[in-house]
Coordinates of C-alpha atoms and ligand atoms in Angstrom, one line a residue:
M14 CA -43.7 31.5 47.0
K15 CA -43.2 27.8 46.7
L16 CA -45.2 27.7 43.4
H17 CA -43.0 30.4 42.0
F18 CA -40.0 28.4 43.0
I19 CA -41.3 25.2 41.2
F20 CA -42.0 27.5 38.1
V21 CA -38.4 28.6 38.0
I22 CA -37.1 25.2 38.5
R23 CA -39.3 23.8 35.7
F24 CA -38.6 26.8 33.3
S25 CA -34.9 26.4 34.2
V26 CA -35.3 22.7 33.2
L27 CA -37.1 23.1 30.0
L28 CA -34.5 25.9 29.1
L29 CA -31.6 23.6 29.7
F30 CA -33.6 20.7 27.8
L31 CA -33.8 23.0 24.8
C32 CA -30.3 24.2 25.1
I33 CA -29.0 20.6 25.0
N34 CA -31.5 19.8 22.2
T35 CA -30.3 22.6 20.2
K36 CA -26.7 21.7 20.9
L37 CA -27.4 18.1 19.8
Y38 CA -29.5 18.9 17.0
G39 CA -27.0 21.6 15.5
Q40 CA -24.3 18.6 15.8
K41 CA -26.2 16.1 14.0
E42 CA -27.2 18.6 11.1
S43 CA -23.7 19.2 10.5
N44 CA -22.9 15.6 10.8
L45 CA -25.5 14.8 8.4
K46 CA -23.1 16.4 5.6
K47 CA -21.0 14.1 3.6
P48 CA -18.4 14.7 1.6
K49 CA -19.3 14.1 -2.2
L50 CA -16.0 11.8 -3.0
I51 CA -13.6 10.1 -1.0
V52 CA -10.0 9.8 -2.6
G53 CA -7.8 7.3 -1.2
I54 CA -4.4 7.9 -2.9
V55 CA -1.5 5.3 -2.4
V56 CA 2.1 6.0 -3.4
D57 CA 3.8 2.7 -3.8
Q58 CA 7.2 2.6 -1.8
M59 CA 7.2 6.2 -0.9
R60 CA 9.4 6.8 2.0
Y61 CA 8.6 9.5 4.8
D62 CA 11.7 11.5 4.1
Y63 CA 11.0 12.3 0.4
V64 CA 8.5 15.0 1.5
F65 CA 11.3 16.9 3.1
R66 CA 14.0 16.0 0.7
Y67 CA 12.5 17.2 -2.4
W68 CA 10.3 19.9 -0.7
D69 CA 12.1 22.9 -2.4
K70 CA 11.7 21.7 -5.7
F71 CA 8.1 20.7 -5.3
S72 CA 5.1 22.6 -7.2
A73 CA 2.7 24.7 -5.0
G74 CA -0.2 22.5 -5.9
G75 CA 0.9 18.9 -5.1
F76 CA 2.7 17.7 -1.9
K77 CA 3.0 21.3 -0.7
R78 CA -1.0 21.8 -1.2
L79 CA -1.5 18.5 1.1
M80 CA 1.0 19.8 3.8
N81 CA -0.1 23.5 3.7
N82 CA -3.9 23.0 3.6
G83 CA -4.2 19.4 5.2
F84 CA -3.4 17.4 8.3
F85 CA 0.1 15.7 8.4
C86 CA 0.3 12.5 10.4
K87 CA 4.2 12.6 10.8
N88 CA 4.7 9.3 12.7
T89 CA 2.7 6.8 10.7
N90 CA 3.8 3.2 10.6
Y91 CA 3.1 -0.2 9.5
N92 CA 2.2 -2.1 12.4
Y93 CA 2.8 -6.0 11.1
V94 CA 5.5 -7.4 8.9
P95 CA 6.1 -8.3 5.9
T96 CA 5.8 -4.7 4.5
Y97 CA 5.1 -5.5 1.0
T98 CA 2.5 -4.0 -1.7
G99 CA -0.3 -6.6 -1.3
P100 CA -0.6 -6.6 2.3
G101 CA -0.1 -2.7 2.5
H102 CA -2.9 -1.9 0.3
A103 CA -5.2 -4.5 1.9
S104 CA -4.2 -2.9 5.4
I105 CA -4.6 1.0 4.5
F106 CA -8.2 0.0 3.0
T107 CA -9.6 -2.4 5.6
G108 CA -8.2 -1.0 8.7
S109 CA -6.8 -4.6 9.4
F110 CA -3.6 -6.7 9.3
P111 CA -2.4 -9.8 7.6
A112 CA -3.4 -11.9 10.7
V113 CA -7.0 -10.8 10.2
H114 CA -7.2 -9.9 6.4
G115 CA -5.4 -12.7 5.0
I116 CA -3.0 -11.3 2.6
I117 CA 0.1 -12.3 4.2
A118 CA 2.3 -11.4 1.2
N119 CA 2.2 -10.7 -2.5
E120 CA 2.7 -14.3 -3.4
W121 CA 2.6 -17.1 -0.7
Y122 CA 3.1 -21.0 -0.6
D123 CA -0.7 -22.5 -0.4
K124 CA -0.6 -25.3 2.1
K125 CA -3.6 -26.7 0.2
T126 CA -2.6 -27.0 -3.2
G127 CA 1.3 -26.9 -2.4
K128 CA 1.8 -24.1 -5.3
M129 CA 2.6 -20.6 -5.1
N130 CA -0.6 -18.5 -4.7
Y131 CA -0.6 -14.9 -6.0
C132 CA -2.7 -12.6 -3.8
T133 CA -5.2 -11.6 -6.3
D134 CA -5.3 -14.7 -8.5
D135 CA -8.6 -16.1 -9.4
A136 CA -8.9 -18.7 -12.1
E137 CA -12.8 -18.8 -11.7
V138 CA -13.2 -15.4 -13.1
K139 CA -13.1 -14.0 -17.0
P140 CA -10.7 -11.4 -18.1
I141 CA -12.6 -8.4 -19.3
G142 CA -10.8 -6.0 -21.8
T143 CA -8.0 -8.4 -22.6
E144 CA -7.5 -12.2 -23.7
N145 CA -4.5 -12.4 -21.3
S146 CA -4.3 -14.2 -17.8
T147 CA -3.6 -10.4 -16.5
G148 CA -7.6 -10.3 -16.2
L149 CA -7.8 -13.5 -14.1
M150 CA -7.9 -11.5 -10.5
S151 CA -10.3 -10.9 -8.0
P152 CA -10.4 -9.9 -4.1
K153 CA -11.4 -13.7 -3.2
N154 CA -8.3 -14.0 -0.8
L155 CA -9.2 -10.9 1.0
L156 CA -11.2 -12.0 3.9
V157 CA -12.7 -8.9 5.2
T158 CA -14.5 -5.8 4.0
T159 CA -12.9 -2.4 2.7
I160 CA -13.9 1.1 3.4
G161 CA -15.6 0.8 0.0
D162 CA -17.5 -2.1 0.9
E163 CA -18.8 -0.5 3.9
L164 CA -19.7 2.5 2.0
R165 CA -21.7 0.3 -0.6
L166 CA -23.3 -1.8 2.2
N167 CA -24.4 1.4 4.2
S168 CA -25.8 3.4 1.3
I169 CA -27.6 0.2 -0.1
Q170 CA -25.2 0.1 -3.3
Q171 CA -25.9 3.9 -4.0
S172 CA -22.4 4.9 -3.3
K173 CA -20.2 4.2 -6.3
V174 CA -16.7 2.5 -5.7
I175 CA -13.8 2.7 -8.4
A176 CA -10.2 2.0 -8.1
V177 CA -7.3 2.3 -10.5
S178 CA -3.6 1.6 -10.6
L179 CA -1.0 0.0 -12.8
K180 CA -0.9 -3.1 -10.5
D181 CA -3.6 -5.4 -10.3
R182 CA -3.2 -6.0 -6.6
A183 CA -3.0 -2.1 -5.9
S184 CA -6.5 -1.6 -7.4
I185 CA -8.3 -4.8 -6.5
L186 CA -7.3 -4.9 -2.7
P187 CA -8.2 -1.1 -2.1
A188 CA -11.4 -1.5 -4.0
G189 CA -12.7 -4.6 -2.1
H190 CA -15.3 -7.1 -2.9
S191 CA -18.6 -5.0 -3.8
A192 CA -16.9 -2.0 -5.6
N193 CA -18.5 -1.3 -9.0
A194 CA -15.0 -1.8 -10.5
A195 CA -11.4 -2.3 -9.9
Y196 CA -9.1 -1.2 -13.3
W197 CA -5.4 -2.2 -13.6
F198 CA -2.9 -2.0 -16.6
D199 CA -2.2 -4.9 -19.2
G200 CA 1.4 -4.2 -20.4
K201 CA 0.7 -6.8 -23.1
N202 CA -1.9 -4.8 -24.8
G203 CA -1.3 -1.4 -23.3
N204 CA -4.8 -1.1 -21.8
F205 CA -6.6 -0.8 -18.6
I206 CA -8.7 -3.9 -17.9
S207 CA -10.9 -5.7 -15.3
S208 CA -12.3 -9.0 -14.5
S209 CA -15.9 -10.7 -14.4
H210 CA -15.8 -10.4 -10.6
Y211 CA -16.6 -6.7 -11.1
I212 CA -18.1 -6.1 -14.5
N213 CA -19.1 -8.0 -17.7
Q214 CA -17.6 -5.5 -20.4
L215 CA -15.4 -2.2 -20.1
P216 CA -17.4 0.9 -19.7
E217 CA -17.5 3.2 -22.9
W218 CA -15.5 5.9 -21.2
L219 CA -12.4 3.3 -20.5
I220 CA -12.8 1.9 -24.2
N221 CA -12.3 5.6 -25.3
F222 CA -9.5 6.2 -22.8
N223 CA -7.7 3.0 -24.0
A224 CA -8.2 3.9 -27.7
K225 CA -6.0 7.1 -27.1
K226 CA -2.9 4.8 -26.9
L227 CA -1.4 7.1 -24.3
P228 CA 1.4 4.6 -23.2
H229 CA 2.7 4.8 -26.8
Q230 CA 2.6 8.7 -26.6
Y231 CA 4.4 8.8 -23.4
L232 CA 7.0 6.4 -24.2
E233 CA 7.9 8.1 -27.7
K234 CA 9.1 10.9 -25.8
S235 CA 11.9 9.1 -24.0
W236 CA 12.8 10.0 -20.3
N237 CA 15.2 12.7 -19.3
T238 CA 15.2 14.6 -16.2
I239 CA 12.7 17.5 -15.8
L240 CA 15.3 19.9 -14.5
P241 CA 19.1 20.3 -15.8
I242 CA 20.8 17.2 -14.1
V243 CA 23.1 19.4 -12.1
N244 CA 20.0 20.6 -10.0
Y245 CA 19.4 17.3 -8.5
T246 CA 21.7 18.0 -5.5
E247 CA 19.3 15.7 -3.1
S248 CA 20.6 12.8 -4.9
T249 CA 24.0 10.9 -5.5
S250 CA 25.5 11.4 -9.2
D251 CA 23.6 9.6 -12.0
E252 CA 25.9 6.7 -12.6
Q253 CA 26.1 4.1 -9.8
E254 CA 27.5 0.7 -10.1
Y255 CA 24.7 -0.6 -7.8
E256 CA 21.9 0.5 -9.8
L257 CA 20.0 -1.9 -12.2
S258 CA 20.0 -0.9 -15.8
P259 CA 16.6 -1.5 -17.4
N260 CA 15.7 -3.0 -20.5
G261 CA 19.3 -4.5 -21.1
K262 CA 20.7 -0.8 -21.4
E263 CA 24.5 -0.7 -20.8
K264 CA 24.6 2.1 -17.8
A265 CA 21.7 3.2 -15.6
I266 CA 21.9 6.9 -16.8
F267 CA 19.8 9.2 -18.3
P268 CA 18.4 9.6 -21.1
Y269 CA 16.2 6.3 -21.3
E270 CA 15.2 5.6 -24.7
Y271 CA 12.1 3.0 -25.4
T272 CA 12.1 3.0 -29.3
K273 CA 13.0 -0.8 -29.5
Q274 CA 10.4 -1.8 -27.2
L275 CA 7.7 0.4 -28.7
K276 CA 8.3 -1.4 -32.0
E277 CA 7.9 -4.8 -30.4
G278 CA 4.6 -3.4 -28.7
N279 CA 5.9 -3.9 -25.1
Y280 CA 4.3 -1.6 -23.1
E281 CA 5.1 -3.1 -19.7
I282 CA 8.4 -0.8 -19.7
I283 CA 5.9 2.1 -18.8
R284 CA 6.0 0.9 -15.2
A285 CA 9.4 1.5 -14.5
T286 CA 9.1 5.2 -15.8
P287 CA 7.5 8.4 -14.6
Y288 CA 4.9 8.1 -17.4
G289 CA 3.3 5.1 -15.5
N290 CA 2.3 7.6 -12.7
T291 CA 1.0 10.3 -15.2
L292 CA -1.0 7.5 -17.1
T293 CA -2.5 6.5 -13.7
K294 CA -3.2 10.1 -13.1
D295 CA -5.0 10.2 -16.7
V296 CA -7.2 7.4 -15.9
A297 CA -8.1 8.3 -12.6
I298 CA -9.5 11.5 -14.1
A299 CA -11.2 9.8 -16.9
A300 CA -13.0 7.8 -14.3
I301 CA -14.2 10.7 -12.3
K302 CA -15.5 12.1 -15.6
G303 CA -16.9 9.0 -16.8
E304 CA -18.6 7.4 -13.7
Q305 CA -19.7 11.1 -12.5
L306 CA -18.1 10.4 -9.3
G307 CA -19.0 12.9 -6.8
K308 CA -22.1 14.0 -8.5
S309 CA -24.8 12.3 -6.7
N310 CA -26.5 12.5 -3.2
Y311 CA -24.3 9.6 -2.1
T312 CA -20.6 9.8 -1.0
D313 CA -18.5 7.9 -3.9
M314 CA -15.2 6.7 -3.6
L315 CA -12.1 6.7 -5.8
C316 CA -8.7 4.8 -5.0
V317 CA -5.9 5.7 -6.9
S318 CA -2.5 3.8 -6.3
F319 CA 0.6 5.0 -8.2
S320 CA 2.9 2.1 -8.8
S321 CA 5.8 3.6 -10.9
T322 CA 7.3 4.9 -8.0
D323 CA 7.9 1.3 -6.7
Y324 CA 9.3 0.1 -9.9
V325 CA 11.5 3.1 -10.3
G326 CA 12.6 2.6 -6.6
H327 CA 13.6 -1.0 -6.6
S328 CA 15.7 -0.5 -9.8
F329 CA 17.8 2.8 -8.8
G330 CA 17.2 3.1 -4.9
P331 CA 16.2 6.1 -2.7
K332 CA 19.2 8.4 -3.4
S333 CA 19.2 8.2 -7.1
V334 CA 18.4 10.8 -9.7
E335 CA 15.9 8.8 -11.4
I336 CA 13.6 8.4 -8.1
E337 CA 14.1 12.2 -7.5
D338 CA 12.9 12.9 -10.8
T339 CA 10.1 10.5 -10.6
Y340 CA 8.8 12.2 -7.4
L341 CA 9.4 15.6 -9.0
R342 CA 7.1 14.6 -11.9
L343 CA 4.6 12.7 -9.6
D344 CA 4.2 16.0 -7.7
L345 CA 3.2 17.7 -11.0
D346 CA 0.5 15.1 -11.5
L347 CA -0.7 15.3 -8.2
Q348 CA -1.1 19.1 -8.9
Q349 CA -3.1 18.6 -11.9
F350 CA -5.2 15.9 -10.4
F351 CA -6.2 18.2 -7.5
I352 CA -7.2 21.0 -9.5
E353 CA -9.2 18.4 -11.8
L354 CA -10.9 17.5 -8.3
D355 CA -11.6 21.0 -7.8
Q356 CA -13.2 21.4 -11.0
Q357 CA -15.2 18.2 -11.4
V358 CA -16.2 17.9 -7.6
G359 CA -15.5 21.2 -6.0
K360 CA -13.1 22.5 -3.7
G361 CA -13.9 21.4 -0.1
N362 CA -16.4 18.7 -1.1
Y363 CA -13.9 15.9 -1.5
L364 CA -11.7 14.5 1.1
V365 CA -8.4 13.1 0.1
F366 CA -5.9 11.0 1.9
L367 CA -2.6 10.1 0.8
T368 CA 0.0 7.5 2.0
A369 CA 2.3 4.7 1.0
D370 CA 2.1 0.8 1.2
H371 CA 5.6 0.6 2.4
G372 CA 9.0 2.3 2.3
A373 CA 12.4 1.1 1.0
A374 CA 15.7 0.1 2.3
E375 CA 18.8 2.2 1.5
V376 CA 20.9 0.3 -1.1
P377 CA 23.4 -1.8 1.0
A378 CA 26.3 -0.8 -1.4
Y379 CA 25.6 2.9 -0.5
L380 CA 25.4 2.3 3.2
K381 CA 28.6 0.3 2.8
R382 CA 30.1 3.2 1.0
N383 CA 29.5 5.3 4.1
K384 CA 31.0 2.6 6.6
I385 CA 27.2 1.6 7.9
P386 CA 26.7 -2.0 8.4
A387 CA 24.6 -3.7 5.6
G388 CA 24.6 -6.3 2.9
L389 CA 22.8 -9.0 1.2
V390 CA 21.8 -12.5 2.4
D391 CA 21.7 -15.7 0.1
E392 CA 18.5 -17.3 1.3
N393 CA 18.5 -20.0 -1.2
E394 CA 21.9 -21.1 0.3
I395 CA 20.4 -21.1 3.8
E396 CA 17.3 -22.9 2.5
K397 CA 19.8 -25.6 1.0
K398 CA 21.8 -26.0 4.2
L399 CA 18.6 -26.3 6.2
K400 CA 17.3 -29.1 4.1
E401 CA 20.5 -31.1 4.3
H402 CA 20.6 -30.6 8.1
L403 CA 17.0 -31.6 8.6
F404 CA 17.5 -34.8 6.3
S405 CA 20.7 -35.9 8.4
T406 CA 18.7 -35.5 11.8
Y407 CA 15.2 -36.9 10.7
G408 CA 15.9 -39.0 7.4
D409 CA 13.8 -36.5 5.6
S410 CA 14.1 -32.8 4.7
L411 CA 10.5 -32.0 6.1
V412 CA 10.8 -28.7 4.2
L413 CA 8.0 -28.1 1.7
N414 CA 8.7 -24.5 1.0
C415 CA 10.9 -21.6 2.0
S416 CA 9.5 -18.2 0.8
N417 CA 8.8 -14.8 2.3
Q418 CA 11.4 -15.6 5.3
Q419 CA 9.2 -18.5 6.3
V420 CA 9.7 -22.2 6.4
F421 CA 6.7 -24.5 5.7
L422 CA 7.2 -28.0 7.1
N423 CA 5.7 -30.9 6.0
H424 CA 2.9 -31.8 8.8
T425 CA 2.2 -35.1 7.2
K426 CA 5.7 -36.7 7.1
I427 CA 6.0 -35.1 10.6
K428 CA 3.1 -37.2 11.6
E429 CA 3.9 -40.3 9.8
K430 CA 7.5 -40.3 11.4
K431 CA 5.6 -39.6 14.8
L432 CA 7.6 -36.6 15.4
D433 CA 6.4 -33.9 17.6
L434 CA 5.6 -30.6 15.6
Y435 CA 7.1 -28.2 18.2
S436 CA 10.4 -30.0 18.4
T437 CA 10.8 -29.9 14.7
Q438 CA 10.0 -26.0 14.6
N439 CA 12.6 -25.8 17.3
A440 CA 15.2 -27.7 15.6
T441 CA 14.5 -25.6 12.3
A442 CA 14.7 -22.4 14.3
H443 CA 17.9 -23.3 16.1
F444 CA 19.7 -24.3 13.0
L445 CA 18.6 -21.2 11.0
L446 CA 20.0 -19.1 13.9
E447 CA 23.4 -20.4 13.6
Q448 CA 23.3 -19.3 9.9
N449 CA 25.1 -15.9 8.6
G450 CA 22.4 -13.6 7.6
V451 CA 19.9 -14.8 10.1
A452 CA 19.3 -12.4 13.0
E453 CA 16.2 -13.8 14.7
T454 CA 13.9 -16.9 14.4
Y455 CA 10.3 -17.3 15.7
K456 CA 8.4 -20.5 16.0
A457 CA 4.7 -20.5 15.0
E458 CA 3.6 -22.2 18.1
D459 CA 5.1 -19.3 20.1
L460 CA 3.5 -16.6 17.8
K461 CA 0.1 -18.4 18.2
N462 CA 0.4 -19.0 21.8
Q463 CA 2.2 -15.9 23.4
S464 CA 1.3 -12.1 23.6
F465 CA 3.9 -9.5 22.9
V466 CA 4.4 -5.7 23.8
K467 CA 2.2 -3.6 21.4
N468 CA 4.4 -2.4 18.4
S469 CA 7.7 -4.6 19.4
F470 CA 8.9 -6.3 16.5
K471 CA 7.6 -9.7 17.7
A472 CA 4.2 -8.1 17.8
L473 CA 4.7 -7.0 14.2
L474 CA 5.5 -10.3 13.2
Q475 CA 2.3 -11.8 15.1
N476 CA 0.3 -9.3 13.3
G477 CA 1.4 -10.4 10.1
Y478 CA 0.9 -14.0 10.8
H479 CA -2.0 -15.9 9.6
F480 CA -2.9 -19.1 11.4
K481 CA -4.1 -20.8 8.3
R482 CA -1.8 -19.3 5.7
S483 CA 1.5 -18.9 7.2
G484 CA 4.4 -21.0 7.8
D485 CA 6.1 -22.9 10.7
V486 CA 9.4 -21.0 11.3
L487 CA 10.0 -17.4 10.5
F488 CA 13.3 -15.6 10.5
R489 CA 14.6 -12.1 9.8
F490 CA 17.6 -10.7 8.3
P491 CA 19.9 -8.2 10.2
V492 CA 19.0 -4.3 10.1
A493 CA 19.9 -3.0 6.4
Y494 CA 20.2 -6.6 5.0
F495 CA 18.0 -8.2 2.4
D496 CA 17.8 -11.2 0.2
A497 CA 20.5 -11.5 -2.3
I498 CA 18.0 -12.0 -5.2
M499 CA 18.1 -8.4 -5.7
K500 CA 21.9 -8.2 -6.8
K501 CA 21.4 -4.2 -7.6
G502 CA 19.0 -1.7 -6.5
T503 CA 16.8 -2.1 -3.2
T504 CA 13.8 -3.7 -1.8
H505 CA 11.4 -3.8 1.3
G506 CA 9.5 -6.0 3.4
A507 CA 11.0 -5.6 7.0
E508 CA 10.0 -4.3 10.3
F509 CA 12.4 -1.4 10.6
S510 CA 11.6 2.2 10.1
Y511 CA 13.0 2.5 6.7
D512 CA 10.2 0.1 5.5
T513 CA 7.6 0.9 8.1
H514 CA 7.5 4.8 8.1
V515 CA 5.5 6.3 5.9
P516 CA 3.7 9.7 5.2
L517 CA 0.0 10.1 5.6
F518 CA -1.8 13.3 4.9
F519 CA -5.6 14.2 5.1
M520 CA -7.0 17.2 3.0
G521 CA -10.4 18.8 2.3
W522 CA -13.9 17.9 3.7
G523 CA -14.0 17.8 7.3
I524 CA -10.1 18.1 7.7
K525 CA -8.5 20.9 9.8
K526 CA -5.0 22.1 9.0
G527 CA -2.4 20.9 11.4
S528 CA 0.1 17.8 12.0
T529 CA 0.8 15.6 15.0
V530 CA 3.9 13.5 15.8
E531 CA 1.6 11.1 17.9
S532 CA 2.2 7.4 16.7
V533 CA -0.4 6.4 14.2
D534 CA -0.6 2.8 13.0
I535 CA -1.5 2.3 9.3
T536 CA -4.5 0.2 10.5
D537 CA -6.1 3.6 11.8
I538 CA -6.5 5.3 8.3
A539 CA -9.8 3.2 7.5
P540 CA -11.6 4.0 11.1
T541 CA -10.7 7.5 10.5
I542 CA -12.4 7.8 7.2
C543 CA -15.3 5.8 8.4
T544 CA -15.8 7.9 11.6
L545 CA -15.8 10.9 9.4
L546 CA -18.5 9.5 7.0
N547 CA -20.5 8.1 10.2
I548 CA -20.5 4.5 8.6
P549 CA -19.3 1.2 10.3
F550 CA -15.8 0.2 10.4
P551 CA -14.5 -2.4 7.8
N552 CA -15.6 -5.9 9.5
G553 CA -11.9 -6.9 10.2
C554 CA -10.8 -3.4 11.6
V555 CA -8.4 -3.6 14.5
G556 CA -7.3 0.1 14.4
N557 CA -8.9 3.3 16.0
P558 CA -9.9 6.7 14.6
I559 CA -6.9 9.2 14.8
E560 CA -7.8 11.5 17.9
D561 CA -5.8 14.5 16.8
L562 CA -7.9 14.9 13.7
F563 CA -11.1 15.1 15.8
E564 CA -9.9 17.4 18.5
E565 CA -11.2 21.0 18.5
D566 CA -8.2 23.5 18.6
Ligands
LIG630 ZN1 8.0 -3.1 -4.3

């Protein structure tokens, strides 16, 4: 009896062990399968509301395919300021923010050299595919790894990582340091180029692509609305005095012709047309074919950033016919891109995510017309007054630079004059706060020493503050105000929802259908992708995997 009891116990334990083991083994088996290709798409300046605003006019295979077949994180926000392109792209692909990854703006004052420093400038490299300085670029200012870097490290360099965009920073920062290549557009020669950081010569497939002279072919067509203009009921009427008219055209109205610029060989203009996105889609498809992405046993990665939405958005604003038309055409480009991915890599074999690097403010003139408080602030005038004030107080202006709403004080002079750094920061902050157009000021010492409630405006500022690169006093404009340097059109950069709230979709391999309204930080994208791939998070990652994507229904 006793022996029988022991046998039953032993048998049960064995059975339990086998069950657990089978379950674990089963899970491990399925986890070992990896997607063939990760496609990280960024739409420059895409506001969250565009998904719904233009919904009825979208095709079945672009944004609607993402929404209907994928997972939509409806409450995704930037968790730092400033919301610019350089920091945005860096944060999406590193899961980190400027305080850690170091990309504090598109361009910032370099305390060591005393000059403005562009985020991807690198004088040490050689341009590839151009003679122009447009090729003097690398990710050297990015202090951490990207998803692509981790893929490369984890696969002992077997995974291929490629990035394409019109903008250098929107290609280089997503790609990261160890990518096979980042390619961007040189408007002077109309070609996609790179730098010696990545490669020594352009690959054959890109030489052939450039030889097609697609920018010329597209611009020859001129730009008119894809639908009859009366159908653009989601936008204001075409002619608005606050829209910036491009290329010296008298009025910012359709159609836009480029004959004169084409004669001069100026291909820069393609940036502020929807054809810039079509060209980006074309080069992305050429890269998939040319590099044989998604064809090996290792997961490859392609980063694609559509920049024309930003150039068009800056000029015409979120309620313009021009931006609506740009999104309707981008939707068709996405549709074709997904079809191509289905054919080249196979439906369900690739994992796509799509988000934006920041949103955009409404044009202040448009808000004012609707009786909503808004306006422009003359930052130059504020800087001038600040210098005069500090000069009259300390006998020296003490200001080295004022940019990106940060004041850089002269620490050497402060020491020479035996002044206290904190009290000079304090005097600067107090004076700034008295000026029209300044809503709040923050002292660097406080950002360094205090901790703030998560995702409060102060915490966002702290997440964007890099101890070595950022300034001494930071200030912000009132809600719906921005720098008067943009006399027409719009911009972005603030901590408010119109700039921080962006769409985020996942679709394809390992992704269930659904949506969430839970709060997602932009820094959660990279750890989510890395968790799906079972690879380490990028080394400066501050985010977490998005739980809703992993919960079983
Ligand atoms: Zn922009």
